[in-house]
Short mmCIF file of C-alpha atoms in Angstrom, two decimals:
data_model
loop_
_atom_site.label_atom_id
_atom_site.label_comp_id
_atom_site.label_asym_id
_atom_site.label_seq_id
_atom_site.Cartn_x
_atom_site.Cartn_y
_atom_site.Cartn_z
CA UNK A 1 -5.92 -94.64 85.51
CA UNK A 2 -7.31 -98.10 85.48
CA UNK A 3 -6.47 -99.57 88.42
CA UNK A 4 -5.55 -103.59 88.16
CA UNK A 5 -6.75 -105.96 91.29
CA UNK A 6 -6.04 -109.46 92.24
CA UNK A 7 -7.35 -111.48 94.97
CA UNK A 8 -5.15 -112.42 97.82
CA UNK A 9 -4.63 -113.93 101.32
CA UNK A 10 -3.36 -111.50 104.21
CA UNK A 11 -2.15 -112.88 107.27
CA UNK A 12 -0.62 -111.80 110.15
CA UNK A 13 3.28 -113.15 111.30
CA UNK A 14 3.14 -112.82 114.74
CA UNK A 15 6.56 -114.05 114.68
CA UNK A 16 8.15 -111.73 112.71
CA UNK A 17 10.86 -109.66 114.01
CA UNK A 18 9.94 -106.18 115.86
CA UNK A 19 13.01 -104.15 114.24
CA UNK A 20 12.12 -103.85 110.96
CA UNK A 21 8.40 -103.89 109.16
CA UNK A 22 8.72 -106.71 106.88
CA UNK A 23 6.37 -107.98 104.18
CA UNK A 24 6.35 -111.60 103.02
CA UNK A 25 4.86 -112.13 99.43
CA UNK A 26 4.53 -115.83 98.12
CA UNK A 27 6.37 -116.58 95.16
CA UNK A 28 4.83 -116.14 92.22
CA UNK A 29 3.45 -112.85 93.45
CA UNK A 30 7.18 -111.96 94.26
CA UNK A 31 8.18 -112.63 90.76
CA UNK A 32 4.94 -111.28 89.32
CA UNK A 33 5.17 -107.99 90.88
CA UNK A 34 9.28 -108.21 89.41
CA UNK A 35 9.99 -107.39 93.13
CA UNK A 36 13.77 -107.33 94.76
CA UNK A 37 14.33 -109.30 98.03
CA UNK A 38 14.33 -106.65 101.16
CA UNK A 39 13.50 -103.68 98.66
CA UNK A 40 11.68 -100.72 100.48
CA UNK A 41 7.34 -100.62 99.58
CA UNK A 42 4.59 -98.58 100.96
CA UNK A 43 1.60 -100.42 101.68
CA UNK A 44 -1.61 -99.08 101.83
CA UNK A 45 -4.66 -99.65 103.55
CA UNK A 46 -7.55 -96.65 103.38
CA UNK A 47 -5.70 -93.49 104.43
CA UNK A 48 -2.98 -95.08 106.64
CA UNK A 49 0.16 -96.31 104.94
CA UNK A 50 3.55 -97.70 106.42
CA UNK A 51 6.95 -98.70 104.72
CA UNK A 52 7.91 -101.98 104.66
CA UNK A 53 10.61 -104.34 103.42
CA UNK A 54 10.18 -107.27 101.20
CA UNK A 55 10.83 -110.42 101.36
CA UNK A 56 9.64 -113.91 100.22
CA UNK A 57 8.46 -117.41 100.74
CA UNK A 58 6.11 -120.37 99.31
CA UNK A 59 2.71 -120.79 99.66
CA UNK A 60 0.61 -123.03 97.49
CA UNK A 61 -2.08 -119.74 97.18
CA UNK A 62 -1.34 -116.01 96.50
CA UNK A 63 -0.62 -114.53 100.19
CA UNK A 64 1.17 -111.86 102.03
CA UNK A 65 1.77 -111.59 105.57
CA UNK A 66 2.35 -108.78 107.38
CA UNK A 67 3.89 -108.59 110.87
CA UNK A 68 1.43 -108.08 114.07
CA UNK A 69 2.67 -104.09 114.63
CA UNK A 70 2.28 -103.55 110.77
CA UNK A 71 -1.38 -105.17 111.14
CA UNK A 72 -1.92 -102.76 113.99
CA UNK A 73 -0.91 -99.88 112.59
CA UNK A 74 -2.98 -100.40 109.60
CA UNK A 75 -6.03 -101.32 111.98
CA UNK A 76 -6.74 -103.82 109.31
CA UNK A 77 -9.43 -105.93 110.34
CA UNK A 78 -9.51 -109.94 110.69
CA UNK A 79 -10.26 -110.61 106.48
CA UNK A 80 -11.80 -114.13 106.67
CA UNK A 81 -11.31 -114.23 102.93
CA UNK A 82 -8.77 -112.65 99.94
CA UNK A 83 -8.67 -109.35 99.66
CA UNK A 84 -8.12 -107.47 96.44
CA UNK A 85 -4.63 -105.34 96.77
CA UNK A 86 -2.98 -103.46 93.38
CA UNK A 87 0.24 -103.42 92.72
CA UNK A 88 1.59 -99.88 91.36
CA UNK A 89 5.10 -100.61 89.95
CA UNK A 90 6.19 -96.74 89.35
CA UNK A 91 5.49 -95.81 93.17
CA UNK A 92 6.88 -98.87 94.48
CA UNK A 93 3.13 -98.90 96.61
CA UNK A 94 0.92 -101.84 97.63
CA UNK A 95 -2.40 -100.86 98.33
CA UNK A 96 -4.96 -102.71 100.39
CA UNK A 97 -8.30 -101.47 98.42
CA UNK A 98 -10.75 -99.82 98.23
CA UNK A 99 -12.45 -100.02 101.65
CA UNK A 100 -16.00 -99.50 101.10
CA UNK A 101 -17.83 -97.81 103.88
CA UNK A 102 -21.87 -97.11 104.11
CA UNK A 103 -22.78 -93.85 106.44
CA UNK A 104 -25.22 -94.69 108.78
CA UNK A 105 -26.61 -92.66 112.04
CA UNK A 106 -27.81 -95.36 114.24
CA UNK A 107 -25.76 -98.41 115.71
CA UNK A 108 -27.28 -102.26 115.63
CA UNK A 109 -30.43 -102.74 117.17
CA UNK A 110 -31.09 -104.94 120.40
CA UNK A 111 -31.29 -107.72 118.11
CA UNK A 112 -27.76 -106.71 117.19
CA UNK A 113 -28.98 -106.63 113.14
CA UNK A 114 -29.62 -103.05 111.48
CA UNK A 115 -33.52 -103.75 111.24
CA UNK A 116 -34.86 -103.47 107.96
CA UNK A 117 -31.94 -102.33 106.16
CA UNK A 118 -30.05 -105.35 107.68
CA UNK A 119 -30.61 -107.64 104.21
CA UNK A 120 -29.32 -105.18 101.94
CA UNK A 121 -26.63 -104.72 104.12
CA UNK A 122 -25.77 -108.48 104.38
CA UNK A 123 -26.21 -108.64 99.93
CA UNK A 124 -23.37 -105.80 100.18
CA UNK A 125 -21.50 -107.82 102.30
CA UNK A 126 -21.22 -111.16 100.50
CA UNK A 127 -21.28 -108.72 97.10
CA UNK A 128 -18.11 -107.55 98.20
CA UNK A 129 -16.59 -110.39 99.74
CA UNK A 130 -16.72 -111.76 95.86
CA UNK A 131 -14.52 -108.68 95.19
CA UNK A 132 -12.31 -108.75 97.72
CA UNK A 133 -13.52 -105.49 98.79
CA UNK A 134 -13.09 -104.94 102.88
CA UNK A 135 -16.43 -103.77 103.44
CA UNK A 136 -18.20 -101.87 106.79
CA UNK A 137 -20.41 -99.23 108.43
CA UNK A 138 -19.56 -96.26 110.22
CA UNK A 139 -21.27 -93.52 112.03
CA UNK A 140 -20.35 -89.74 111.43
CA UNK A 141 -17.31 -89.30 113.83
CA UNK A 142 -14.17 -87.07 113.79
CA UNK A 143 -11.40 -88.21 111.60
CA UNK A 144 -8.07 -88.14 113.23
CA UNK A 145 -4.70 -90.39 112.27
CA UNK A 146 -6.34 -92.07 109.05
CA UNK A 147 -8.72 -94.34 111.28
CA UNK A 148 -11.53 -94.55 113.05
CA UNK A 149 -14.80 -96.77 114.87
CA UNK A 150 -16.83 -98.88 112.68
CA UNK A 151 -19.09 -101.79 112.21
CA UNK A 152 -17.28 -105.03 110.83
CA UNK A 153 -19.17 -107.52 109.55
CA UNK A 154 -17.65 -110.19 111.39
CA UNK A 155 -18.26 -114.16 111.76
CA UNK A 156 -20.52 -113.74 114.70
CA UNK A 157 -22.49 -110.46 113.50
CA UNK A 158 -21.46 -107.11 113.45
CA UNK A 159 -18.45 -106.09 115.55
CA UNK A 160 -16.88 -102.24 116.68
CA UNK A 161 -13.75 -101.88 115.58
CA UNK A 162 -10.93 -99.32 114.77
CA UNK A 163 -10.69 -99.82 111.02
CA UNK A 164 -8.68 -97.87 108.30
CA UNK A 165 -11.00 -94.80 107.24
CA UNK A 166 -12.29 -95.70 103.72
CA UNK A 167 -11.82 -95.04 100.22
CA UNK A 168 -15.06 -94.44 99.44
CA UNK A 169 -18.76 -93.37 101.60
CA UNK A 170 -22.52 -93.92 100.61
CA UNK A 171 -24.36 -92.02 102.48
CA UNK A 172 -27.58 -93.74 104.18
CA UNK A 173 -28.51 -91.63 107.29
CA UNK A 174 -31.79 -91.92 107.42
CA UNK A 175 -32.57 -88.58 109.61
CA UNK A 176 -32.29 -84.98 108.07
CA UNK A 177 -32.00 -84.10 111.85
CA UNK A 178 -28.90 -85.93 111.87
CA UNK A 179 -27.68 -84.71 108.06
CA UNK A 180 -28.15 -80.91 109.76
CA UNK A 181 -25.60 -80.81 113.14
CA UNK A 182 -22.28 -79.42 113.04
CA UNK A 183 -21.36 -83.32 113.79
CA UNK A 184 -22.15 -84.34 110.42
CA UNK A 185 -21.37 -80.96 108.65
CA UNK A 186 -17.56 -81.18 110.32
CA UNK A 187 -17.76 -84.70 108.85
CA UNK A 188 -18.25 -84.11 105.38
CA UNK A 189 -15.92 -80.99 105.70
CA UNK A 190 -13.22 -83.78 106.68
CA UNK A 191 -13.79 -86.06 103.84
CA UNK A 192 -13.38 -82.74 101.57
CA UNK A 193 -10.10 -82.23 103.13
CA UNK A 194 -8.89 -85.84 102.52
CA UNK A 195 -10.62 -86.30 98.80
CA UNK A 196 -12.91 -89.11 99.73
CA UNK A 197 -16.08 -89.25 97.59
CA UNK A 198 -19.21 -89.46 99.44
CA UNK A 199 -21.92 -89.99 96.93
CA UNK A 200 -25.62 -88.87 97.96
CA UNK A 201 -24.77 -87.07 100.62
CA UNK A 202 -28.09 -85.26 101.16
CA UNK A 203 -31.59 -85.30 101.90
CA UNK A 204 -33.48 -83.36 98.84
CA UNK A 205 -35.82 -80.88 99.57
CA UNK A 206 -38.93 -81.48 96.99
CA UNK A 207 -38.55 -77.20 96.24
CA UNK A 208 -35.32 -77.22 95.26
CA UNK A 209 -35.60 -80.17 93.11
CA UNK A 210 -38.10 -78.20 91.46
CA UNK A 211 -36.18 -75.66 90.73
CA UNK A 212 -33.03 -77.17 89.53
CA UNK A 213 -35.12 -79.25 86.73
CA UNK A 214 -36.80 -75.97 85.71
CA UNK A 215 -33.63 -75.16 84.10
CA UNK A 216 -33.83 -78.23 81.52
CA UNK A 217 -36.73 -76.62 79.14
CA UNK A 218 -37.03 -80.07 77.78
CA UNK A 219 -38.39 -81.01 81.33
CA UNK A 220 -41.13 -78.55 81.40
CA UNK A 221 -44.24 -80.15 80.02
CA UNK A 222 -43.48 -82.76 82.71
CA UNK A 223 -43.31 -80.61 85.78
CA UNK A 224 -46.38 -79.68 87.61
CA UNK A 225 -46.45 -76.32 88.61
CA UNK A 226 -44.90 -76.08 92.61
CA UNK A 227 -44.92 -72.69 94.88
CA UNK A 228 -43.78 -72.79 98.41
CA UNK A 229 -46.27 -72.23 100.83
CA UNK A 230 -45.94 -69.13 102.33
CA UNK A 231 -47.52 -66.05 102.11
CA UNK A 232 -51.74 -65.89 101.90
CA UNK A 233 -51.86 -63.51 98.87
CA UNK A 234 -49.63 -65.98 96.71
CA UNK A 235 -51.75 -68.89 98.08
CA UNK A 236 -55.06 -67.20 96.51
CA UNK A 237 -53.66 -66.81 93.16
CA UNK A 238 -52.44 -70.54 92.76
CA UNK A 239 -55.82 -71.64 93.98
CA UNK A 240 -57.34 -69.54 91.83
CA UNK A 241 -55.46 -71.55 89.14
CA UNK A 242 -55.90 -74.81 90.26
CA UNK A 243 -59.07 -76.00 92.11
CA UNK A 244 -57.14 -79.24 92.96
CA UNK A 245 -54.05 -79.12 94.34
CA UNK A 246 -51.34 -80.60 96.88
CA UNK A 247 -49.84 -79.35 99.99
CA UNK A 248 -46.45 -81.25 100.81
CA UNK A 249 -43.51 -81.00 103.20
CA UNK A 250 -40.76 -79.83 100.90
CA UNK A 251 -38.21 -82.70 103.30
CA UNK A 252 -41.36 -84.94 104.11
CA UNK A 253 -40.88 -88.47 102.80
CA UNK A 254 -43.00 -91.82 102.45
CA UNK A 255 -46.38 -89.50 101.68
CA UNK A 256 -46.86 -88.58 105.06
CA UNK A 257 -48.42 -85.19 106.01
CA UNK A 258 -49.83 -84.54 102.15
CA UNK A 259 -53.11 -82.77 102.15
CA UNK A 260 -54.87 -82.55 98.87
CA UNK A 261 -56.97 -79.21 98.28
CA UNK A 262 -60.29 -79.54 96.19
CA UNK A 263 -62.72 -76.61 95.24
CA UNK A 264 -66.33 -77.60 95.69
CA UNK A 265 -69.39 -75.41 95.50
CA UNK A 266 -67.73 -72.66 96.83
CA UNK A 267 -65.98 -74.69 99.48
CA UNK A 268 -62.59 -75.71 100.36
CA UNK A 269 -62.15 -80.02 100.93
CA UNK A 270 -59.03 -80.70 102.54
CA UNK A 271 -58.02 -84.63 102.53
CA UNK A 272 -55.27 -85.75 104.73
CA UNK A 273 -53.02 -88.95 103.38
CA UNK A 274 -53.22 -92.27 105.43
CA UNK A 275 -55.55 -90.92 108.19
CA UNK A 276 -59.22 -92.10 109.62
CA UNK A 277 -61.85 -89.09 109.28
CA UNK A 278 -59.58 -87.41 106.75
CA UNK A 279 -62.00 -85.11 105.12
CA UNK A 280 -62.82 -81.35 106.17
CA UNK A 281 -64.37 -78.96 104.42
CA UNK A 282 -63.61 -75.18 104.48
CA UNK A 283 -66.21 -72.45 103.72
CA UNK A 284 -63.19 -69.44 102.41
CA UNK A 285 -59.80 -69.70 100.96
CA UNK A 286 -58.83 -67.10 103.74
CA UNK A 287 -59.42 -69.42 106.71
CA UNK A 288 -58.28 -72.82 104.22
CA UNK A 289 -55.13 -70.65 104.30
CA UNK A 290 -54.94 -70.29 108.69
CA UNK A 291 -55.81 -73.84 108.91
CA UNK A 292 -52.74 -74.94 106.87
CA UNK A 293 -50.83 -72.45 108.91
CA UNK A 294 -51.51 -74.17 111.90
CA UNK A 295 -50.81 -77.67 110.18
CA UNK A 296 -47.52 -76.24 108.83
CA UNK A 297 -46.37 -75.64 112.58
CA UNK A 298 -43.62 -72.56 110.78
CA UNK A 299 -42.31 -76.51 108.58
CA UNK A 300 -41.32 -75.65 105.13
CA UNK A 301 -44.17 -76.74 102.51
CA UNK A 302 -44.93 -76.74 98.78
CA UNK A 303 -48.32 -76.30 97.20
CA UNK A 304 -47.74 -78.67 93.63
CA UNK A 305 -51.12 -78.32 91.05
CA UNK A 306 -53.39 -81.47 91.37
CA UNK A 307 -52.70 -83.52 88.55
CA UNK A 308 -55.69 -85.75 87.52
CA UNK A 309 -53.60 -89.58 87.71
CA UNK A 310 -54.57 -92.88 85.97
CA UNK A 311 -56.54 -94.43 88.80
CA UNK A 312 -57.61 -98.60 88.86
CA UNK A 313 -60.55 -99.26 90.65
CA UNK A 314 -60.05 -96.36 92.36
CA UNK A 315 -56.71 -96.57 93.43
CA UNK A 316 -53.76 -94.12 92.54
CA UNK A 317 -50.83 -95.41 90.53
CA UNK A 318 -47.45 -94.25 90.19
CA UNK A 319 -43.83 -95.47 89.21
CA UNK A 320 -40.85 -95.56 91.26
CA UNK A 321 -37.90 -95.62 89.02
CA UNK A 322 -34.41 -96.59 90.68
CA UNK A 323 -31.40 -95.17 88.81
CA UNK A 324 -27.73 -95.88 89.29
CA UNK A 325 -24.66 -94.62 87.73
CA UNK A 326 -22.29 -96.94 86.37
CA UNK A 327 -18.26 -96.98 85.72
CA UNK A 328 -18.52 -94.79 82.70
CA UNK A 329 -20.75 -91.97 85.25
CA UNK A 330 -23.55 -92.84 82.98
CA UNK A 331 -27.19 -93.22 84.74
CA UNK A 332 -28.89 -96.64 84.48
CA UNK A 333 -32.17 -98.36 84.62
CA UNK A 334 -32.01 -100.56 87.66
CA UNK A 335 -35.54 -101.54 88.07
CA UNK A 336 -39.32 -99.89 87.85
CA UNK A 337 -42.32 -100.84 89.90
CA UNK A 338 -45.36 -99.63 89.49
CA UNK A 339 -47.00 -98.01 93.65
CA UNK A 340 -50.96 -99.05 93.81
CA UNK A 341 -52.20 -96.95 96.22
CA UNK A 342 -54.64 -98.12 98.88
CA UNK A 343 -58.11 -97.41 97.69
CA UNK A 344 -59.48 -93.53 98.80
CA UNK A 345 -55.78 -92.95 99.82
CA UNK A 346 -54.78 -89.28 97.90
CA UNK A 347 -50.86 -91.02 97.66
CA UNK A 348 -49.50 -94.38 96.45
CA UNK A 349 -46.77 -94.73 98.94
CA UNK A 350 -46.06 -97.98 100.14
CA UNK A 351 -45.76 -96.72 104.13
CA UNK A 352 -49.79 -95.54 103.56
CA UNK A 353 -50.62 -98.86 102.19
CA UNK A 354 -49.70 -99.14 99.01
CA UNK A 355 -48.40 -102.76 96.97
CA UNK A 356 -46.04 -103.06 94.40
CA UNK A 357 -45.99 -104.47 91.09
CA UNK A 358 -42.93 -104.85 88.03
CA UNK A 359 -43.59 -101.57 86.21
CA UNK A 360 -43.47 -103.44 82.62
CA UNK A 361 -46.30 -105.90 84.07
CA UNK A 362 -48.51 -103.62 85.49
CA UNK A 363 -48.53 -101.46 82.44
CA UNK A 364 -49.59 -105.14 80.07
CA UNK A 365 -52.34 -105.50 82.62
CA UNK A 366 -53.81 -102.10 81.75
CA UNK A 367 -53.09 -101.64 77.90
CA UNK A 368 -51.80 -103.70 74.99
CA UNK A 369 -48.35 -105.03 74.61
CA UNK A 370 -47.18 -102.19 72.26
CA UNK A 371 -48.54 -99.24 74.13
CA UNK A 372 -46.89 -100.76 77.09
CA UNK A 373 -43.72 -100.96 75.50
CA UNK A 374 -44.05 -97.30 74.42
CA UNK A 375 -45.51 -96.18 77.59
CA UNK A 376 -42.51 -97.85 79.66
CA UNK A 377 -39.86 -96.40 77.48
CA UNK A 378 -41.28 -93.05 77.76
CA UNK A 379 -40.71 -93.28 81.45
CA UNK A 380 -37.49 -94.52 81.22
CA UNK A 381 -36.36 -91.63 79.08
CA UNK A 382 -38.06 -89.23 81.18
CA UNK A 383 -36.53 -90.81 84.30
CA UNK A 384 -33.13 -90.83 82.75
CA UNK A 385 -33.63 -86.84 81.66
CA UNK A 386 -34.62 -85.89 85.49
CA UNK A 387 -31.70 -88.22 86.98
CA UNK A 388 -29.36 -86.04 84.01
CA UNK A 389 -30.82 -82.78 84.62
CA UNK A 390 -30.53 -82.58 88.85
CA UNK A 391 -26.99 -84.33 88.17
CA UNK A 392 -25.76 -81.66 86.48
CA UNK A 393 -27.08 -78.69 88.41
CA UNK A 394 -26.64 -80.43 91.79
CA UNK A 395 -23.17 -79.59 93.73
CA UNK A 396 -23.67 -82.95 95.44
CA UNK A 397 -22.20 -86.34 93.65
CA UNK A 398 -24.80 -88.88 93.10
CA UNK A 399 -24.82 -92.49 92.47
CA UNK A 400 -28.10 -93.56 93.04
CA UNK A 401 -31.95 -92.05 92.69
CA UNK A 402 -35.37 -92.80 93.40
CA UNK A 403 -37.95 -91.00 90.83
CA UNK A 404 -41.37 -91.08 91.02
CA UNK A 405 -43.31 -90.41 87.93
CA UNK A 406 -47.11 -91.06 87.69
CA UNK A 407 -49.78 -90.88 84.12
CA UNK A 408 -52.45 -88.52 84.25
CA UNK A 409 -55.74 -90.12 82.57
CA UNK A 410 -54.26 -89.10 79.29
CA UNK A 411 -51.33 -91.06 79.75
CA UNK A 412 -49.08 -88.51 79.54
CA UNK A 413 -45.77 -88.38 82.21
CA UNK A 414 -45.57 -86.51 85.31
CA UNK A 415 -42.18 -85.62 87.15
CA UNK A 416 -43.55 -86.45 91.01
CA UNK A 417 -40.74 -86.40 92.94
CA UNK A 418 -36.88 -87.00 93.47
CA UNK A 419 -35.58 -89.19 96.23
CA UNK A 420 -31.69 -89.38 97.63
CA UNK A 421 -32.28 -92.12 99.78
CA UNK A 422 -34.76 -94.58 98.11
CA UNK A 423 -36.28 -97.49 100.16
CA UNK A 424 -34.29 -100.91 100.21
CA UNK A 425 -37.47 -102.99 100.29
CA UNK A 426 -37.05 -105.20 96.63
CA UNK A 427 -39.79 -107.00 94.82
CA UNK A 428 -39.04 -109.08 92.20
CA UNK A 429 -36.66 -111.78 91.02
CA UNK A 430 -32.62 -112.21 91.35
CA UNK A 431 -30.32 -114.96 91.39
CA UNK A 432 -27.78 -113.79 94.14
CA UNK A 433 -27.78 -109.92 94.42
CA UNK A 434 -30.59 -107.47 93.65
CA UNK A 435 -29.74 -105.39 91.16
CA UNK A 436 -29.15 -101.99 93.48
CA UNK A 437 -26.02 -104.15 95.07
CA UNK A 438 -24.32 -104.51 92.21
CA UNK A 439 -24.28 -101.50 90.58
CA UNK A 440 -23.99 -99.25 93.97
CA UNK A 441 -20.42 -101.39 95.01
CA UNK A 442 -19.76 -101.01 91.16
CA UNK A 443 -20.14 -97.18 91.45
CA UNK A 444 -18.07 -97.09 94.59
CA UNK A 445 -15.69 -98.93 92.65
CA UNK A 446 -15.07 -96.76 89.87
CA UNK A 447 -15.27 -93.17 91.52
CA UNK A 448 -12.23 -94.77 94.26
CA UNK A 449 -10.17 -95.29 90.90
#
């Protein structure tokens, strides 16, 4: 069911009587909504709803008010704008909605901003203050009587709050630490319970990714071959295989602890990303395989085959490709950059020094306008397939995805790795809202309907 919004004004009567809840709707709402003077409605706000009566009065703009113990119930916060509410005639219900909430597992900093995420936080904001769509952060908490503590974005910075527990959640804890105690398992258990969607709700381990796109055959010829690190005769056989190859944390992120592994006469070079005197060399594959024992300190890693990448001047290049579903469930483009690695770095991550550049631009600058064109749509498509293929073999709900893909010196497309959480940082052009913004409160929008 489609639900049908309109923008309105909700104030509080403090003068209204104590005995009864009553709910004032101006005019032309009254009459719009075919509503009976001091008929019995529900409204709505998140997961707390109280019964009111109606009645009416004139107003030269679309308002209700609601009485001050109504308000409190509710926990509605102080709206310093409309608010979009929906009408639904057969239940006799007015509902307050959706309240968007991110997940989040730190409060404001000492600046009282949320550090670098604070800008996309403040384009969500004024995204959905265009809506109408109440809009705040919360930390993973237990759920009790439909409410519970948030961040409001209020006229002097963020404010803590009892608000109405949301329709919807987008999960942006940033710690897997966090995303593993019984706090946040209890949490999600919770939202289960109460049927509120929270989309991404997981860290992605870089194993398990493999092996959920391993079941799309279509995938394969784009899927460097990944073991987990673990025992030393399995280890000998894939170097065997492949004289260059990676070690990774399967939940590291922003290329940090990646060793590349490089046969030479006989030896064993180990290069570790972003460091100063990063280069060791190892005289057997029997102690290469005790010294990455040590560095693995019992973590869980994979060894992925060495893939030989389109370099420029020396530099690694790879893709980042940020998906989002949209109202139809249907994954999107949102944007593509192209990572430039910093040169004699073994990753392209922009936390180990890498610079961006628009994907489509980058790829002119390196070949001619047609073999661009054909290059960049054969990442899209592959992007699209990966986002399609985890998706569907994932018991998690998605929204949004991060995919790296990289060109090895034949040009041919590489599945890298799959991120849950992508970075926020945004190069490029937009009038009002990046891209991301638009189609994440979209997304939120349609999976509350």
């Amino acid at each position: 069911m489609t639900l049908k919004y309109q923008k309105v004004f909700i104030t509080v009567n403090s003068a209204a009587t104590r005995k009864k809840a009553l709910l004032f709707v101006e005019e032309k709402l009254f009459q719009e909504w075919d509503l009976q003077y001091g008929e019995p409605l529900t409204l709505i706000a998140g997961r707390r709803s109280v019964p009111v009566l109606v009645q009416t009065f004139a107003s030269p703009e679309s308002t209700i008010k609601i009485s001050h113990d109504t308000n409190q119930f509710l926990s509605l916060p102080p709206f310093s704008g409309p608010v979009s509410v929906s009408f639904h005639a057969e239940e006799r219900t007015l509902q307050i909605a959706p309240f968007l909430a991110v997940l989040i597992n730190q409060g404001p900093l000492q600046s009282g901003t949320f550090g670098e995420m604070e800008p996309f936080y403040q384009e969500m904001i004024a995204y959905c203050n265009q809506k109408g769509f109440p809009f705040f952060l919360a930390k993973p908490q237990p759920l009790a009587d439909g409410i519970l503590t948030g961040y409001w974005p209020g006229a002097n910075g963020w404010e803590t709050l009892e608000l109405p527990i949301p329709d919807v959640f987008y999960n942006r804890i940033h710690s897997r630490k966090v995303e593993g105690t019984p706090l946040f398992e209890n949490f999600s258990t919770e939202l289960k319970s109460l049927a509120i969607p929270m989309f991404n709700g997981r860290f992605l381990s870089k194993h398990d990714v493999h092996e959920l796109l391993l079941s799309d055959y279509t995938l394969l010829p784009h899927l460097p071959e990944t073991v987990m690190f673990n025992e030393q005769e399995p280890f000998m056989t894939f170097l065997d295989k492949h004289p260059v190859s990676y070690l990774k944390p399967s939940t590291g992120s922003q290329g940090r602890n990646i060793c590349k592994l490089t046969e030479s006469s006989g030896r064993w070079v180990i290069e570790h990303a972003g460091t100063e005197n990063n280069i060791h060399t190892i005289e057997t594959k029997e102690k290469l395989f005790s010294a990455l024992k040590k560095f693995c300190r019992n973590q869980a890693y994979i060894l992925q085959k060495g893939i030989s990448l389109f370099e420029i001047d020396q530099k690694l290049v790879d893709f980042r490709i940020l998906l989002h579903k949209n109202g139809q469930h249907q994954w999107k483009v949102t944007s593509m950059v192209a990572r430039i690695g910093d040169s004699g770095n073994i990753v392209s991550n922009l936390a180990q020094g890498g610079v961006m550049k628009n994907g489509f631009d980058f790829l002119k600058e390196i070949v001619d306008h047609q073999e661009a064109k054909r290059l960049y749509q054969s990442l899209i498509r592959l992007a699209k397939k990966t986002a399609v293929a985890l998706d569907d073999n994932h018991l998690e709900l998605f929204g949004e995805l991060g995919i790296d893909l990289a060109l090895d010196s034949n040009k041919h497309p590489w599945i890298i790795e799959v991120n849950s959480k992508p970075s926020k940082k945004f190069q490029g052009t937009y009038e009002t809202f990046r891209p991301s913004v638009k189609s994440i409160i979209e997304f939120m929008y349609a999976i509350n309907e």
